[in-house]
XYZ file of C-alpha atoms in Angstrom:
329
model
C -8.984 -4.228 -20.533
C -8.129 -1.431 -18.429
C -6.946 -2.523 -15.086
C -6.841 -0.219 -12.279
C -4.848 -0.936 -9.465
C -5.113 1.295 -6.770
C -3.553 -0.521 -3.967
C -4.785 -0.545 -0.996
C -1.337 1.342 0.942
C 0.785 -1.106 2.842
C -0.728 -3.950 0.441
C 3.075 -4.435 -1.331
C 2.016 -1.821 -4.173
C 6.015 -0.637 -4.317
C 7.093 -4.590 -5.354
C 4.030 -4.878 -7.202
C 4.992 -1.820 -8.985
C 8.814 -2.485 -9.546
C 7.637 -5.947 -10.645
C 5.134 -4.571 -13.343
C 8.324 -1.687 -13.905
C 10.983 -4.291 -14.610
C 9.181 -7.246 -16.668
C 8.233 -5.302 -19.786
C 9.352 -8.341 -22.439
C 7.865 -10.781 -19.965
C 4.335 -9.461 -19.481
C 4.296 -8.479 -23.455
C 4.444 -12.306 -23.717
C 1.123 -12.771 -21.626
C -0.754 -10.172 -23.383
C -0.144 -7.810 -20.690
C 0.895 -4.292 -20.865
C 1.927 -1.482 -18.275
C 1.333 1.912 -19.488
C 3.501 4.149 -20.001
C 0.802 7.134 -19.835
C 1.825 8.734 -16.402
C 5.128 6.915 -15.924
C 7.089 9.129 -18.305
C 7.117 12.425 -17.033
C 6.854 13.344 -21.094
C 9.773 12.072 -22.410
C 8.030 9.124 -23.797
C 10.542 6.033 -21.737
C 8.683 4.982 -18.334
C 11.324 5.693 -16.122
C 8.964 5.751 -13.218
C 7.854 2.695 -11.834
C 3.644 3.732 -11.167
C 1.720 5.940 -11.811
C 1.707 8.474 -8.902
C 2.566 11.641 -10.872
C -1.136 10.950 -12.724
C -3.127 10.757 -9.446
C -0.867 13.906 -7.927
C -1.984 15.824 -10.804
C -5.269 14.925 -10.479
C -5.198 16.177 -7.081
C -3.898 19.901 -8.533
C -6.365 20.367 -11.444
C -4.606 19.146 -13.749
C -1.190 20.721 -13.634
C 1.898 19.023 -15.303
C -0.977 16.119 -16.430
C 0.162 13.542 -19.312
C -2.069 14.552 -22.337
C -5.648 12.591 -22.743
C -4.335 12.301 -26.212
C -1.357 10.406 -25.754
C -3.364 7.765 -22.993
C -5.205 7.036 -25.555
C -2.890 6.572 -28.420
C -0.979 4.363 -26.354
C -4.514 2.770 -24.976
C -5.953 2.163 -28.868
C -2.212 0.562 -30.136
C -2.437 -2.288 -27.442
C -6.604 -2.801 -27.290
C -6.387 -5.620 -27.321
C -3.934 -6.729 -24.715
C -4.578 -6.328 -20.242
C -3.515 -2.371 -19.854
C -2.469 -1.571 -16.471
C -2.283 1.862 -14.373
C -1.087 1.506 -10.784
C -1.111 4.035 -7.787
C -2.294 3.697 -4.526
C -2.514 7.053 -4.586
C -6.347 6.809 -6.003
C -7.539 5.001 -3.136
C -10.240 6.994 -1.205
C -9.640 9.874 -3.678
C -12.715 11.513 -6.218
C -11.710 9.742 -9.046
C -14.188 11.713 -11.359
C -11.608 13.980 -12.977
C -9.108 10.611 -13.998
C -12.932 9.500 -15.396
C -14.054 12.539 -17.219
C -9.765 13.293 -18.797
C -9.224 10.068 -19.507
C -11.211 6.741 -19.176
C -14.605 8.627 -20.938
C -12.036 8.875 -23.977
C -11.913 4.738 -24.122
C -14.730 2.340 -24.776
C -13.736 -0.062 -22.799
C -14.555 -1.953 -19.437
C -12.165 -0.670 -16.965
C -11.582 -3.093 -13.826
C -10.187 -1.662 -10.281
C -8.343 -4.121 -7.816
C -7.955 -3.356 -4.401
C -6.377 -5.422 -1.835
C -7.836 -5.116 1.948
C -5.383 -5.701 4.380
C -6.490 -6.204 7.600
C -8.125 -3.823 9.621
C -5.515 -3.945 12.548
C -2.560 -4.410 11.058
C -2.850 -1.527 8.776
C -3.532 0.605 11.709
C -0.066 -0.563 13.040
C 1.526 0.165 9.828
C -0.095 3.162 9.088
C 1.616 3.744 12.489
C 5.363 2.963 11.398
C 5.201 3.965 7.925
C 4.471 8.206 9.669
C 6.601 7.527 12.472
C 9.835 6.873 10.504
C 9.265 9.441 7.789
C 9.123 12.436 10.613
C 5.529 12.945 11.412
C 3.398 14.196 13.187
C 1.557 11.429 15.086
C 1.248 12.611 18.743
C 3.082 9.669 19.719
C 1.981 5.987 19.489
C -1.199 6.153 22.544
C -2.759 9.256 21.093
C -2.351 8.116 17.852
C -3.691 4.728 18.720
C -7.143 6.143 20.613
C -7.171 9.393 18.303
C -7.863 6.042 15.347
C -10.529 4.180 18.139
C -12.502 7.037 18.137
C -12.566 7.658 14.489
C -13.852 4.363 14.334
C -16.778 4.430 16.982
C -17.705 8.148 15.626
C -16.948 8.167 11.833
C -19.167 5.003 10.246
C -17.724 4.195 7.120
C -13.533 4.566 7.988
C -12.703 1.329 6.612
C -16.232 0.563 5.591
C -15.216 -0.725 1.434
C -18.646 -1.384 0.734
C -19.350 2.976 0.932
C -15.794 3.502 -0.875
C -16.040 0.410 -3.854
C -19.878 1.850 -4.063
C -17.767 5.643 -4.254
C -15.734 4.065 -7.198
C -19.043 3.339 -9.573
C -20.750 6.276 -8.943
C -17.042 8.308 -9.823
C -16.399 5.539 -12.791
C -19.437 4.568 -14.354
C -19.521 1.255 -15.472
C -16.440 -0.056 -13.105
C -15.647 -3.305 -11.733
C -14.601 -3.379 -8.224
C -12.229 -6.840 -7.680
C -11.256 -6.505 -4.042
C -8.382 -8.896 -2.836
C -7.579 -10.299 0.769
C -3.959 -9.267 1.920
C -3.355 -12.613 3.351
C -0.244 -13.755 1.762
C -1.456 -18.490 2.601
C -4.372 -17.174 0.467
C -3.100 -15.112 -2.410
C -1.934 -16.863 -5.917
C 1.669 -17.883 -5.077
C 1.547 -16.560 -1.575
C 2.169 -13.212 -3.582
C 0.648 -10.346 -4.356
C 3.163 -10.291 -7.377
C 1.831 -13.483 -8.934
C -1.574 -12.996 -6.884
C -2.475 -9.686 -9.702
C -0.907 -11.395 -12.731
C -3.135 -14.032 -12.198
C -6.213 -12.366 -12.386
C -4.802 -11.741 -16.124
C -4.585 -15.390 -16.875
C -0.862 -15.718 -15.900
C -0.236 -19.197 -14.676
C 1.501 -18.813 -11.594
C 4.536 -21.322 -12.250
C 5.443 -18.787 -15.312
C 6.200 -15.865 -12.497
C 9.216 -15.528 -11.385
C 9.369 -13.508 -8.017
C 12.736 -11.047 -7.382
C 15.201 -12.758 -5.271
C 15.175 -11.692 -1.809
C 12.479 -11.385 0.426
C 10.301 -7.890 0.939
C 11.285 -5.760 3.199
C 10.540 -7.177 7.399
C 9.061 -4.477 9.376
C 10.638 -2.331 11.651
C 10.270 -2.196 15.560
C 7.582 0.310 16.732
C 11.153 1.976 18.216
C 12.895 1.961 15.586
C 10.566 3.389 13.452
C 10.241 6.003 15.697
C 14.300 6.537 16.660
C 14.560 6.743 12.688
C 11.643 9.653 12.130
C 13.234 11.653 14.538
C 16.771 10.978 13.466
C 19.051 14.551 13.112
C 22.509 13.447 12.689
C 22.698 16.567 14.689
C 22.253 18.586 11.846
C 18.776 20.344 9.947
C 19.917 19.310 6.714
C 19.075 15.764 7.288
C 16.069 15.865 4.823
C 13.619 13.172 3.540
C 15.869 11.154 1.284
C 18.501 10.869 3.575
C 16.454 9.579 6.367
C 15.000 7.411 3.485
C 18.371 6.201 2.207
C 19.061 5.491 6.629
C 16.022 3.268 6.375
C 17.501 1.214 3.787
C 20.464 0.705 5.019
C 18.807 -0.193 8.945
C 17.164 -2.594 6.390
C 19.962 -4.373 4.873
C 21.423 -4.140 8.029
C 19.643 -7.278 8.900
C 20.048 -6.461 13.042
C 17.150 -8.830 14.380
C 17.845 -6.242 17.480
C 15.136 -3.864 15.126
C 12.612 -5.326 13.408
C 9.414 -6.725 14.943
C 5.357 -6.234 14.654
C 2.264 -6.846 16.449
C 4.410 -4.059 18.284
C 1.900 -1.148 18.306
C -1.607 -1.983 19.192
C -2.480 -4.027 22.867
C -4.513 -6.979 22.443
C -7.452 -5.802 23.691
C -7.275 -2.997 21.238
C -6.641 -5.343 18.367
C -9.819 -7.130 18.868
C -11.567 -4.309 19.449
C -10.541 -2.836 15.977
C -10.858 -6.149 14.416
C -14.324 -6.726 15.591
C -15.673 -3.580 14.540
C -14.075 -3.420 11.721
C -15.168 -7.227 10.801
C -19.015 -5.411 11.612
C -18.868 -3.153 8.972
C -18.307 -4.774 6.120
C -20.464 -7.617 6.754
C -22.489 -6.593 3.616
C -18.928 -6.073 1.725
C -17.703 -9.677 2.837
C -21.431 -10.952 1.747
C -21.431 -9.853 -2.005
C -17.671 -10.694 -2.505
C -17.105 -13.025 0.222
C -19.837 -15.129 0.604
C -18.236 -18.188 2.048
C -16.179 -17.011 4.473
C -17.846 -15.957 8.468
C -14.903 -13.072 8.824
C -12.922 -11.186 5.697
C -10.107 -11.853 8.283
C -8.704 -14.948 10.930
C -8.533 -13.760 14.632
C -4.957 -12.841 14.307
C -2.945 -15.410 16.202
C 0.447 -14.377 15.256
C -0.413 -11.617 16.962
C 1.622 -11.049 20.523
C -1.232 -11.146 23.113
C 0.587 -10.852 25.683
C 2.351 -7.318 24.429
C 1.448 -4.266 26.408
C 3.110 -0.455 25.453
C 4.723 0.499 27.564
C 7.386 -2.225 28.859
C 9.956 -0.980 30.871
C 11.884 -3.073 28.013
C 10.819 -0.574 25.202
C 13.477 2.754 26.549
C 16.696 0.139 25.789
C 15.499 -0.881 22.424
C 14.738 2.420 21.671
C 18.125 3.672 22.766
C 19.860 0.210 21.015
C 18.018 1.541 17.663
C 19.345 5.744 18.196
C 23.318 3.949 18.379
C 22.368 2.016 14.998
C 21.335 4.410 13.624
C 23.996 6.842 14.373
C 26.757 4.003 13.645
C 25.372 3.366 10.477
C 25.120 7.188 9.433
C 29.087 7.829 10.427
C 29.214 5.027 8.631
C 27.771 5.969 5.166
C 29.512 9.029 5.897
């Protein structure tokens, strides 16, 4: 059996991949193989935590791609096991090249595992990721307005039935395994135990990594990080990522936050429109649910963007980043 985990983005993929990468012996005891193909850069050793290089090669006409023969040999050696490929970069892409190059070579069922995050939470996380990476967003107001326009004008945007139909057309015979990214409902309340549980691993056997998952930076701290140049044009993406990790490690409560991208009316509108759009998905895979996701009672219903306190919070985040950068040297 071949399992292909494709995200979606912002659903704990990095944590899951890190676990799969670091626990080969444990997985083998449970008849699971995290495939080396696509994670080895041709060395034969799994140095990378996921198959992102395979997804990138797929989009570049298979330049520098793992040989199909290597994939076949590894799979056939372990054909009686649960074999796994994982890359959130497979999500939303044309998978026909993957099917033609690799999947047609193995006579096996293929299951695609897709974790679906609540719609408003995904849009908020997407904005913060773009902001802290220094990508052009046009600012939060423009970003939110553009997403609302996209939802209204593009009937296929975040319609998972459409996405799943495309996968089935591109990979004939594929089975889709959608999972809701709801910690309270996932096996073991974590994406790691939930995913390996699909392959029969008892939840009590899974020892999760120590330490909590990264907290979400506040919107203004994400924006400050994305604009941080330390007065040096050579302050590159790698340096910014390192600084972001230092900000996480600092544990400073003033730089963390959630539910601070969307106003309450925007949040409700997004969730209602996309819940309605995914009625077919809910009926097919989750027939016992009235909605895929609840109303989001954790959200701060009093939040409004542009509050005067946001400028102070932004200035504080900038000062914090400068202090961390100076300490780092």
